[in-house]
mmCIF file of C-alpha atoms and ligand atoms in Angstrom:
data_model
loop_
_atom_site.group_PDB
_atom_site.id
_atom_site.type_symbol
_atom_site.label_atom_id
_atom_site.label_comp_id
_atom_site.label_asym_id
_atom_site.label_seq_id
_atom_site.Cartn_x
_atom_site.Cartn_y
_atom_site.Cartn_z
ATOM 1 C CA MET A 182 105.290 106.689 108.440
ATOM 2 C CA GLY A 183 107.354 105.282 105.896
ATOM 3 C CA VAL A 184 109.735 102.244 106.542
ATOM 4 C CA GLU A 185 113.536 102.188 106.288
ATOM 5 C CA ILE A 186 115.132 99.875 103.732
ATOM 6 C CA ARG A 187 118.462 98.319 104.948
ATOM 7 C CA VAL A 188 120.676 96.728 102.304
ATOM 8 C CA GLU A 189 123.607 94.695 103.290
ATOM 9 C CA GLY A 190 126.081 93.231 101.018
ATOM 10 C CA LEU A 191 123.851 92.657 98.270
ATOM 11 C CA THR A 192 125.158 90.808 95.290
ATOM 12 C CA LYS A 193 123.466 89.941 91.809
ATOM 13 C CA ALA A 194 124.666 88.267 88.842
ATOM 14 C CA PHE A 195 123.083 86.896 85.849
ATOM 15 C CA GLY A 196 125.211 83.935 84.691
ATOM 16 C CA ARG A 197 128.630 85.177 84.455
ATOM 17 C CA GLN A 198 127.747 88.813 84.515
ATOM 18 C CA THR A 199 128.133 90.437 87.814
ATOM 19 C CA ILE A 200 125.442 93.123 87.853
ATOM 20 C CA TRP A 201 126.671 94.554 91.275
ATOM 21 C CA GLN A 202 128.250 93.219 94.396
ATOM 22 C CA ASP A 203 128.593 94.003 98.159
ATOM 23 C CA VAL A 204 126.132 96.879 97.857
ATOM 24 C CA SER A 205 125.140 98.064 101.382
ATOM 25 C CA LEU A 206 122.929 101.183 102.203
ATOM 26 C CA THR A 207 120.199 102.356 104.425
ATOM 27 C CA VAL A 208 117.517 104.220 102.610
ATOM 28 C CA PRO A 209 116.084 106.458 105.430
ATOM 29 C CA ALA A 210 112.328 106.231 106.337
ATOM 30 C CA GLY A 211 110.150 108.849 105.053
ATOM 31 C CA GLU A 212 112.786 110.608 102.992
ATOM 32 C CA ILE A 213 113.326 110.949 99.235
ATOM 33 C CA SER A 214 116.464 109.144 97.894
ATOM 34 C CA VAL A 215 117.670 109.070 94.498
ATOM 35 C CA LEU A 216 119.860 106.354 92.909
ATOM 36 C CA LEU A 217 121.991 107.664 89.980
ATOM 37 C CA GLY A 218 124.146 105.722 87.468
ATOM 38 C CA PRO A 219 125.158 105.475 84.090
ATOM 39 C CA SER A 220 123.107 103.035 81.719
ATOM 40 C CA GLY A 221 123.578 99.354 82.202
ATOM 41 C CA THR A 222 124.784 99.775 85.847
ATOM 42 C CA GLY A 223 121.968 97.547 87.110
ATOM 43 C CA LYS A 224 119.628 100.271 88.590
ATOM 44 C CA SER A 225 116.407 98.714 87.674
ATOM 45 C CA VAL A 226 117.884 95.320 88.649
ATOM 46 C CA PHE A 227 118.381 96.921 92.233
ATOM 47 C CA LEU A 228 114.837 98.191 92.310
ATOM 48 C CA LYS A 229 113.442 94.683 91.242
ATOM 49 C CA SER A 230 115.477 92.987 93.928
ATOM 50 C CA LEU A 231 114.149 95.381 96.665
ATOM 51 C CA VAL A 232 110.550 94.402 95.625
ATOM 52 C CA GLY A 233 111.274 90.875 95.392
ATOM 53 C CA LEU A 234 110.702 90.399 91.706
ATOM 54 C CA LEU A 235 114.498 89.343 91.340
ATOM 55 C CA LYS A 236 116.466 87.199 93.903
ATOM 56 C CA PRO A 237 119.762 88.437 94.877
ATOM 57 C CA ASP A 238 122.475 85.801 94.965
ATOM 58 C CA ARG A 239 123.879 87.098 98.249
ATOM 59 C CA GLY A 240 123.209 89.613 100.929
ATOM 60 C CA HIS A 241 120.149 90.946 102.875
ATOM 61 C CA ILE A 242 117.153 93.367 102.296
ATOM 62 C CA TRP A 243 115.853 94.179 105.709
ATOM 63 C CA ILE A 244 112.392 95.833 105.808
ATOM 64 C CA GLY A 245 111.928 96.000 109.552
ATOM 65 C CA ASP A 246 112.685 92.602 110.872
ATOM 66 C CA ARG A 247 111.816 90.875 107.633
ATOM 67 C CA ASP A 248 114.561 89.871 105.351
ATOM 68 C CA LEU A 249 112.910 90.078 102.085
ATOM 69 C CA PRO A 250 115.117 87.627 99.862
ATOM 70 C CA TYR A 251 114.592 84.899 102.371
ATOM 71 C CA LEU A 252 110.888 85.148 103.083
ATOM 72 C CA PRO A 253 108.374 82.399 102.452
ATOM 73 C CA GLU A 254 106.070 83.098 99.417
ATOM 74 C CA HIS A 255 103.078 84.278 101.635
ATOM 75 C CA GLN A 256 105.296 86.430 103.799
ATOM 76 C CA LEU A 257 106.711 88.021 100.543
ATOM 77 C CA TYR A 258 103.384 88.507 99.320
ATOM 78 C CA GLU A 259 102.325 90.326 102.325
ATOM 79 C CA THR A 260 105.508 92.365 102.613
ATOM 80 C CA ARG A 261 105.066 93.561 98.978
ATOM 81 C CA LYS A 262 101.918 95.268 99.909
ATOM 82 C CA LEU A 263 104.306 97.897 101.644
ATOM 83 C CA PHE A 264 105.383 98.791 98.357
ATOM 84 C CA GLY A 265 104.066 100.914 95.494
ATOM 85 C CA VAL A 266 106.128 100.729 92.180
ATOM 86 C CA LEU A 267 105.984 103.242 89.459
ATOM 87 C CA PHE A 268 107.599 101.489 86.189
ATOM 88 C CA GLN A 269 109.004 103.494 83.428
ATOM 89 C CA ASP A 270 106.201 103.247 81.101
ATOM 90 C CA GLY A 271 103.519 103.253 83.945
ATOM 91 C CA ALA A 272 102.868 99.580 83.060
ATOM 92 C CA LEU A 273 99.292 100.244 82.483
ATOM 93 C CA PHE A 274 96.672 97.814 80.935
ATOM 94 C CA GLY A 275 96.173 99.068 77.500
ATOM 95 C CA SER A 276 92.719 97.669 77.190
ATOM 96 C CA MET A 277 91.446 99.238 80.490
ATOM 97 C CA ASN A 278 90.514 102.958 81.100
ATOM 98 C CA LEU A 279 92.412 104.913 83.731
ATOM 99 C CA TYR A 280 89.895 104.317 86.350
ATOM 100 C CA ASP A 281 90.099 100.464 86.160
ATOM 101 C CA ASN A 282 93.701 100.413 85.936
ATOM 102 C CA ILE A 283 93.957 102.383 89.188
ATOM 103 C CA ALA A 284 91.326 100.265 90.786
ATOM 104 C CA PHE A 285 93.111 97.160 89.768
ATOM 105 C CA PRO A 286 95.320 96.513 92.903
ATOM 106 C CA LEU A 287 92.509 97.219 95.048
ATOM 107 C CA ARG A 288 90.311 94.789 93.339
ATOM 108 C CA GLU A 289 93.038 92.142 93.288
ATOM 109 C CA HIS A 290 94.423 92.745 96.824
ATOM 110 C CA THR A 291 91.588 93.849 99.024
ATOM 111 C CA LYS A 292 87.854 93.028 99.703
ATOM 112 C CA LYS A 293 86.833 96.702 99.471
ATOM 113 C CA SER A 294 83.238 97.415 98.190
ATOM 114 C CA GLU A 295 83.004 99.186 94.875
ATOM 115 C CA SER A 296 81.981 102.300 96.564
ATOM 116 C CA ASP A 297 84.999 102.248 98.802
ATOM 117 C CA ILE A 298 87.264 101.549 95.751
ATOM 118 C CA ARG A 299 85.639 104.696 93.766
ATOM 119 C CA ARG A 300 86.435 106.800 96.939
ATOM 120 C CA VAL A 301 90.120 105.682 96.953
ATOM 121 C CA VAL A 302 90.393 105.770 93.228
ATOM 122 C CA MET A 303 89.013 109.515 92.787
ATOM 123 C CA GLU A 304 91.300 110.478 95.896
ATOM 124 C CA LYS A 305 94.525 109.222 94.139
ATOM 125 C CA MET A 306 93.595 110.727 90.918
ATOM 126 C CA ASP A 307 92.865 113.985 92.553
ATOM 127 C CA MET A 308 96.214 113.816 94.225
ATOM 128 C CA VAL A 309 98.118 113.263 90.816
ATOM 129 C CA GLY A 310 95.957 115.786 88.859
ATOM 130 C CA LEU A 311 93.968 113.416 86.892
ATOM 131 C CA LEU A 312 90.312 113.897 87.776
ATOM 132 C CA GLY A 313 88.195 114.024 84.721
ATOM 133 C CA SER A 314 90.483 111.468 83.019
ATOM 134 C CA GLU A 315 88.860 108.437 84.224
ATOM 135 C CA ASN A 316 87.282 107.193 80.983
ATOM 136 C CA LYS A 317 90.305 107.647 79.065
ATOM 137 C CA LEU A 318 92.457 104.749 77.624
ATOM 138 C CA PRO A 319 96.258 104.602 78.149
ATOM 139 C CA GLY A 320 96.558 104.918 74.289
ATOM 140 C CA GLU A 321 94.630 108.260 74.322
ATOM 141 C CA ILE A 322 96.748 110.291 76.933
ATOM 142 C CA SER A 323 100.234 111.842 76.852
ATOM 143 C CA GLY A 324 103.485 110.410 78.454
ATOM 144 C CA GLY A 325 103.263 112.563 81.421
ATOM 145 C CA MET A 326 99.686 111.491 82.057
ATOM 146 C CA LYS A 327 100.721 107.907 81.600
ATOM 147 C CA LYS A 328 103.345 108.291 84.536
ATOM 148 C CA ARG A 329 100.781 109.976 86.745
ATOM 149 C CA ALA A 330 98.286 107.365 86.313
ATOM 150 C CA GLY A 331 100.945 104.790 87.166
ATOM 151 C CA LEU A 332 101.549 106.860 90.177
ATOM 152 C CA ALA A 333 98.174 106.981 91.316
ATOM 153 C CA ARG A 334 97.922 103.094 91.021
ATOM 154 C CA ALA A 335 101.093 102.772 92.879
ATOM 155 C CA LEU A 336 99.563 104.756 95.638
ATOM 156 C CA VAL A 337 96.090 103.260 96.062
ATOM 157 C CA LEU A 338 97.250 100.518 98.818
ATOM 158 C CA ASP A 339 98.758 103.469 100.788
ATOM 159 C CA PRO A 340 102.434 102.286 100.276
ATOM 160 C CA GLU A 341 105.109 102.725 103.046
ATOM 161 C CA ILE A 342 107.606 102.613 100.279
ATOM 162 C CA LEU A 343 107.644 104.034 96.818
ATOM 163 C CA LEU A 344 110.001 102.913 94.281
ATOM 164 C CA VAL A 345 110.111 104.653 91.065
ATOM 165 C CA ASP A 346 111.917 103.615 87.928
ATOM 166 C CA GLU A 347 113.143 106.568 85.720
ATOM 167 C CA PRO A 348 110.282 108.934 85.981
ATOM 168 C CA ASP A 349 111.772 111.345 83.413
ATOM 169 C CA SER A 350 112.207 108.840 80.717
ATOM 170 C CA GLY A 351 110.517 109.936 77.572
ATOM 171 C CA LEU A 352 109.325 113.209 79.219
ATOM 172 C CA ASP A 353 110.288 116.857 78.325
ATOM 173 C CA PRO A 354 111.979 118.953 80.836
ATOM 174 C CA VAL A 355 108.976 121.061 81.887
ATOM 175 C CA ARG A 356 106.905 117.730 82.570
ATOM 176 C CA THR A 357 109.836 116.541 84.221
ATOM 177 C CA ALA A 358 109.962 119.340 86.699
ATOM 178 C CA LEU A 359 106.236 119.031 87.207
ATOM 179 C CA LEU A 360 106.522 115.491 88.097
ATOM 180 C CA ASN A 361 109.304 116.248 90.490
ATOM 181 C CA GLN A 362 107.367 118.761 92.284
ATOM 182 C CA LEU A 363 104.557 116.214 92.527
ATOM 183 C CA PHE A 364 107.014 113.829 93.862
ATOM 184 C CA ILE A 365 108.098 116.272 96.750
ATOM 185 C CA ASP A 366 104.445 117.319 97.292
ATOM 186 C CA LEU A 367 103.359 113.602 97.623
ATOM 187 C CA ASN A 368 106.276 112.972 99.981
ATOM 188 C CA ALA A 369 105.280 115.913 102.197
ATOM 189 C CA GLN A 370 101.610 114.575 102.238
ATOM 190 C CA ILE A 371 101.940 110.726 102.688
ATOM 191 C CA ASN A 372 105.218 110.455 104.305
ATOM 192 C CA ALA A 373 106.386 107.269 102.423
ATOM 193 C CA THR A 374 109.888 106.349 101.889
ATOM 194 C CA PHE A 375 110.626 107.098 98.314
ATOM 195 C CA LEU A 376 113.453 105.648 96.236
ATOM 196 C CA ILE A 377 113.817 106.911 92.660
ATOM 197 C CA VAL A 378 116.120 105.682 90.016
ATOM 198 C CA THR A 379 117.161 108.131 87.334
ATOM 199 C CA HIS A 380 119.669 109.546 84.857
ATOM 200 C CA ASP A 381 118.347 113.118 85.028
ATOM 201 C CA ILE A 382 120.943 115.311 86.814
ATOM 202 C CA ASN A 383 118.477 117.926 87.396
ATOM 203 C CA THR A 384 116.204 115.634 89.251
ATOM 204 C CA ALA A 385 119.156 114.559 91.372
ATOM 205 C CA ARG A 386 120.353 117.991 92.072
ATOM 206 C CA THR A 387 116.871 119.188 93.280
ATOM 207 C CA ILE A 388 114.469 116.871 94.808
ATOM 208 C CA PRO A 389 116.425 114.199 97.076
ATOM 209 C CA ASP A 390 117.287 114.221 100.684
ATOM 210 C CA ASN A 391 119.923 111.505 99.808
ATOM 211 C CA ILE A 392 121.797 110.451 96.637
ATOM 212 C CA GLY A 393 123.354 107.135 95.900
ATOM 213 C CA MET A 394 125.615 106.233 92.514
ATOM 214 C CA LEU A 395 126.043 102.956 91.115
ATOM 215 C CA TYR A 396 129.033 102.500 88.859
ATOM 216 C CA ARG A 397 131.177 99.491 87.678
ATOM 217 C CA ARG A 398 129.357 96.880 89.782
ATOM 218 C CA GLU A 399 129.779 99.272 93.152
ATOM 219 C CA LEU A 400 127.790 101.528 95.041
ATOM 220 C CA VAL A 401 130.264 104.490 94.892
ATOM 221 C CA MET A 402 128.550 106.423 97.364
ATOM 222 C CA PHE A 403 125.185 107.131 99.356
ATOM 223 C CA GLY A 404 124.573 109.775 101.590
ATOM 224 C CA PRO A 405 123.040 113.162 101.907
ATOM 225 C CA ARG A 406 122.420 115.383 98.604
ATOM 226 C CA GLU A 407 125.116 117.723 99.334
ATOM 227 C CA MET A 408 127.749 115.140 99.936
ATOM 228 C CA LEU A 409 127.251 113.825 96.526
ATOM 229 C CA LEU A 410 126.810 117.126 94.914
ATOM 230 C CA SER A 411 130.091 118.409 96.286
ATOM 231 C CA SER A 412 132.061 115.303 95.769
ATOM 232 C CA GLU A 413 135.577 115.217 94.404
ATOM 233 C CA GLU A 414 135.094 111.680 93.158
ATOM 234 C CA PRO A 415 135.840 111.671 89.436
ATOM 235 C CA VAL A 416 133.077 109.293 88.544
ATOM 236 C CA VAL A 417 130.541 111.360 90.277
ATOM 237 C CA ARG A 418 132.184 114.807 88.870
ATOM 238 C CA GLN A 419 131.984 113.488 85.318
ATOM 239 C CA PHE A 420 128.446 112.197 85.662
ATOM 240 C CA LEU A 421 127.059 115.440 87.315
ATOM 241 C CA ASN A 422 128.908 117.441 84.557
ATOM 242 C CA ALA A 423 127.879 115.442 81.831
ATOM 243 C CA ARG A 424 131.439 115.308 80.332
ATOM 244 C CA ARG A 425 132.668 112.750 77.666
ATOM 245 C CA ALA A 426 136.048 112.594 79.224
ATOM 246 C CA GLY A 427 136.471 110.537 82.398
ATOM 247 C CA PRO A 428 136.407 107.014 83.816
ATOM 248 C CA ILE A 429 132.712 106.499 82.467
ATOM 249 C CA GLY A 430 133.006 105.292 79.050
ATOM 250 C CA MET A 431 130.615 104.205 76.204
ATOM 251 C CA SER A 432 131.016 100.637 77.071
ATOM 252 C CA GLU A 433 131.303 101.449 80.611
ATOM 253 C CA GLU A 434 133.804 98.717 80.620
ATOM 254 C CA LYS A 435 137.323 100.291 80.115
ATOM 255 C CA ASP A 436 140.390 98.291 80.953
ATOM 256 C CA VAL A 437 142.973 99.127 83.589
ATOM 257 C CA SER A 438 145.483 100.256 81.175
ATOM 258 C CA GLU A 439 143.119 102.669 79.307
ATOM 259 C CA LEU A 440 142.041 103.946 82.848
ATOM 260 C CA GLU A 441 145.637 104.569 83.878
ATOM 261 C CA ALA A 442 146.473 106.286 80.662
ATOM 262 C CA GLU A 443 143.584 108.535 80.992
ATOM 263 C CA SER A 444 144.375 109.319 84.527
ATOM 264 C CA LYS A 445 148.180 110.166 83.443
ATOM 265 C CA MET A 446 146.805 112.656 81.012
ATOM 266 C CA GLY A 447 144.884 114.229 84.037
ATOM 267 C CA LEU A 448 141.553 114.328 82.231
ATOM 268 C CA ASP A 449 139.480 117.023 83.395
ATOM 269 C CA VAL A 450 136.018 116.067 84.666
ATOM 270 C CA GLY A 451 135.009 119.692 85.427
ATOM 271 C CA THR A 452 134.230 121.620 88.436
ATOM 272 C CA LEU A 453 130.865 121.087 90.150
ATOM 273 C CA PRO A 454 128.411 123.691 89.693
ATOM 274 C CA PRO A 455 126.933 125.389 92.717
ATOM 275 C CA ILE A 456 124.247 123.197 94.810
ATOM 276 C CA GLN A 457 120.863 124.261 93.833
ATOM 277 C CA PRO A 458 118.399 124.619 96.713
ATOM 278 C CA GLN A 459 116.032 121.511 97.149
ATOM 279 C CA LEU A 460 112.563 121.756 95.774
ATOM 280 C CA MET A 461 110.196 122.499 98.561
ATOM 281 C CA PRO A 462 106.463 121.217 98.772
ATOM 282 C CA SER A 463 104.233 123.685 96.791
ATOM 283 C CA ASP A 464 101.289 125.565 98.279
ATOM 284 C CA GLY A 465 97.440 124.510 97.604
ATOM 285 C CA ARG A 466 97.315 126.675 94.527
ATOM 286 C CA ILE A 467 100.061 124.837 92.634
ATOM 287 C CA ARG A 468 98.370 121.331 93.292
ATOM 288 C CA ALA A 469 94.987 123.098 92.322
ATOM 289 C CA ALA A 470 96.755 124.306 89.086
ATOM 290 C CA GLN A 471 97.684 120.833 88.155
ATOM 291 C CA HIS A 472 93.979 119.669 88.336
ATOM 292 C CA ALA A 473 92.847 120.422 84.811
ATOM 293 C CA PRO A 474 90.394 121.539 83.585
ATOM 294 C CA GLY A 475 89.846 123.950 86.709
ATOM 295 C CA ALA A 476 87.282 126.505 87.339
ATOM 296 C CA TRP A 477 88.385 128.728 84.765
ATOM 297 C CA CYS A 478 88.162 126.417 81.845
ATOM 298 C CA ALA A 479 84.479 125.403 82.845
ATOM 299 C CA ALA A 480 83.593 129.028 83.236
ATOM 300 C CA HIS A 481 84.934 129.663 79.645
ATOM 301 C CA GLY A 482 83.511 126.569 78.295
ATOM 302 C CA VAL A 483 87.122 125.367 77.351
ATOM 303 C CA THR A 484 88.328 121.802 77.391
ATOM 304 C CA PRO A 485 92.162 121.882 77.906
ATOM 305 C CA PRO A 486 94.069 119.527 75.787
ATOM 306 C CA PRO A 487 95.152 116.295 77.445
ATOM 307 C CA GLY A 488 98.212 116.908 79.860
ATOM 308 C CA SER A 489 97.771 120.442 80.212
ATOM 309 C CA PHE A 490 97.869 122.275 83.461
ATOM 310 C CA VAL A 491 95.307 125.135 83.500
ATOM 311 C CA ASP A 492 94.604 126.927 86.713
ATOM 312 C CA ASP A 493 91.521 128.971 87.790
ATOM 313 C CA LEU A 494 93.205 132.295 86.361
ATOM 314 C CA GLY A 495 93.641 130.723 83.167
ATOM 315 C CA ARG A 496 97.448 130.262 83.371
ATOM 316 C CA ASN A 497 99.199 127.430 81.593
ATOM 317 C CA TRP A 498 101.430 125.848 84.160
ATOM 318 C CA VAL A 499 103.335 123.928 81.581
ATOM 319 C CA GLU A 500 104.537 127.660 80.547
ATOM 320 C CA GLU A 501 104.449 129.026 84.082
ATOM 321 C CA TRP A 502 106.443 126.194 85.905
ATOM 322 C CA PRO A 503 109.960 127.413 84.938
ATOM 323 C CA ARG A 504 109.550 131.088 85.878
ATOM 324 C CA TYR A 505 108.050 129.737 89.255
ATOM 325 C CA VAL A 506 110.679 127.365 89.914
ATOM 326 C CA ALA A 507 113.407 130.041 89.103
ATOM 327 C CA SER A 508 111.691 132.572 91.232
ATOM 328 C CA GLN A 509 111.787 129.952 94.226
ATOM 329 C CA GLN A 510 115.500 129.227 93.560
ATOM 330 C CA ALA A 511 116.496 132.589 93.316
ATOM 331 C CA ALA A 512 114.792 133.486 96.695
ATOM 332 C CA ALA A 513 116.159 130.452 98.370
ATOM 333 C CA MET A 514 119.691 131.633 97.346
ATOM 334 C CA HIS A 515 119.117 135.058 98.678
ATOM 335 C CA GLY A 516 117.364 133.841 101.859
ATOM 336 C CA GLY A 517 114.094 135.876 100.841
ATOM 337 C CA GLN A 518 110.682 134.386 100.341
ATOM 338 C CA PRO A 519 109.966 132.705 97.145
ATOM 339 C CA GLY A 520 107.611 134.340 94.859
ATOM 340 C CA HIS A 521 103.968 133.114 95.489
ATOM 341 C CA PRO A 522 102.477 131.731 92.396
ATOM 342 C CA GLY A 523 99.187 133.880 93.147
ATOM 343 C CA GLY A 524 101.419 137.039 93.530
ATOM 344 C CA ALA A 525 103.170 139.307 91.142
ATOM 345 C CA GLN A 526 106.874 138.558 91.977
ATOM 346 C CA TYR A 527 107.675 136.782 88.986
HETATM 347 N N1 LIG B 58 116.384 89.147 83.599
HETATM 348 C C1 LIG B 58 117.625 89.668 83.077
HETATM 349 N N2 LIG B 58 118.355 88.645 82.568
HETATM 350 C C2 LIG B 58 119.487 88.524 82.229
HETATM 351 N N3 LIG B 58 120.149 89.907 82.278
HETATM 352 C C3 LIG B 58 119.570 91.116 82.665
HETATM 353 C C4 LIG B 58 118.191 90.837 83.096
HETATM 354 N N4 LIG B 58 117.639 92.018 83.610
HETATM 355 C C5 LIG B 58 118.750 92.999 83.279
HETATM 356 N N5 LIG B 58 119.878 92.288 82.965
HETATM 357 C C6 LIG B 58 121.126 92.933 82.459
HETATM 358 O O1 LIG B 58 121.553 93.566 83.695
HETATM 359 C C7 LIG B 58 122.254 94.891 83.373
HETATM 360 C C8 LIG B 58 121.663 95.992 84.035
HETATM 361 O O2 LIG B 58 120.345 96.203 83.550
HETATM 362 P P1 LIG B 58 119.516 97.431 84.110
HETATM 363 O O3 LIG B 58 118.259 97.764 83.139
HETATM 364 O O4 LIG B 58 119.152 97.123 85.603
HETATM 365 O O5 LIG B 58 120.564 98.727 83.876
HETATM 366 P P2 LIG B 58 120.045 100.303 84.212
HETATM 367 O O6 LIG B 58 121.188 100.808 85.066
HETATM 368 O O7 LIG B 58 118.572 100.248 84.914
HETATM 369 O O8 LIG B 58 120.340 100.829 82.732
HETATM 370 P P3 LIG B 58 119.295 102.023 82.270
HETATM 371 O O9 LIG B 58 119.568 103.340 82.964
HETATM 372 O O10 LIG B 58 119.833 102.067 80.693
HETATM 373 O O11 LIG B 58 117.682 101.573 82.231
HETATM 374 C C9 LIG B 58 121.994 95.009 81.941
HETATM 375 O O12 LIG B 58 123.333 94.364 81.034
HETATM 376 C C10 LIG B 58 120.963 93.776 81.461
HETATM 377 O O13 LIG B 58 121.147 93.285 80.025
#
């Protein structure tokens, strides 16, 4: 399952502003790839081009044997059905409850009966841990829940390719970690090709199989996670170390003399930290834990606050998560078994 995306010599400009040029990469089928890059380097423009919302000036985007920028309108419409897209804010309709938001693509693009639509919507809401929130309006839920609702909507047409634009924007580190784990679990479950655009270094370090980086109108590199995480490329090292000094500047447009002066000064962009283990798909208990309210809340007559993750032992996974991830990582580094969330190892 999942479809490869092959990009060849892609170039995009708005007027006289070239956003990126000659970008070539292959996003492998069924894997998770992350595209990193400083603000304004055109990551969102890249995602929109991949799904046909923006037309590149030159180059090709091969989805199987279809070259997306050159498809006639009706074929583009059909090809777009292969994609699910999660935009930064979830792009939910404010006047519709979550159920209708998630049902929307099914009502627009399929002839399914309302009972079939209900089955699919509830399945996807279950996948992202939103069962029980069907009647809530977007204005009544947290940022994390909005993202998960947007994710459920992106999944309803069973996409072969899932594009995600800055899933971490506006989320605290714990919710970002939870969402990252959800991506890993979903990828294991549905096997689609995932491409995630992010600034978040921790996301880039822990979830993808492949990482690419856009900088100064070029794709600096794209390849297996370890290749980028151990790269000696100053741009990559500065970005991964979040250093002020280095080729990336505020304007992102330092001129050649400035760059030469900096390189003569031998600016230190830091040694790279050790490569963290990649997150593994969680077991069923973690997924169940994400499904608030859970049996425990029902048994205790407690309504969990929106966006909380309370499992059937009453543990709040917003608090438990960092401990669980740390135990997984420590175990992976030492070659042992990660602490089972149901056990007493952590
Ligand atoms: N429709 C458009 N018309 C003209 N310029 C645009 C359009 N869309 C984006 N741009 C410009 O393209 C550049 C890249 O924008 P983009 O949003 O893709 O960057 P980004 O890397 O995703 O940034 P960030 O990480 O801050 O979200 C910006 O200078 C932006 O102003």
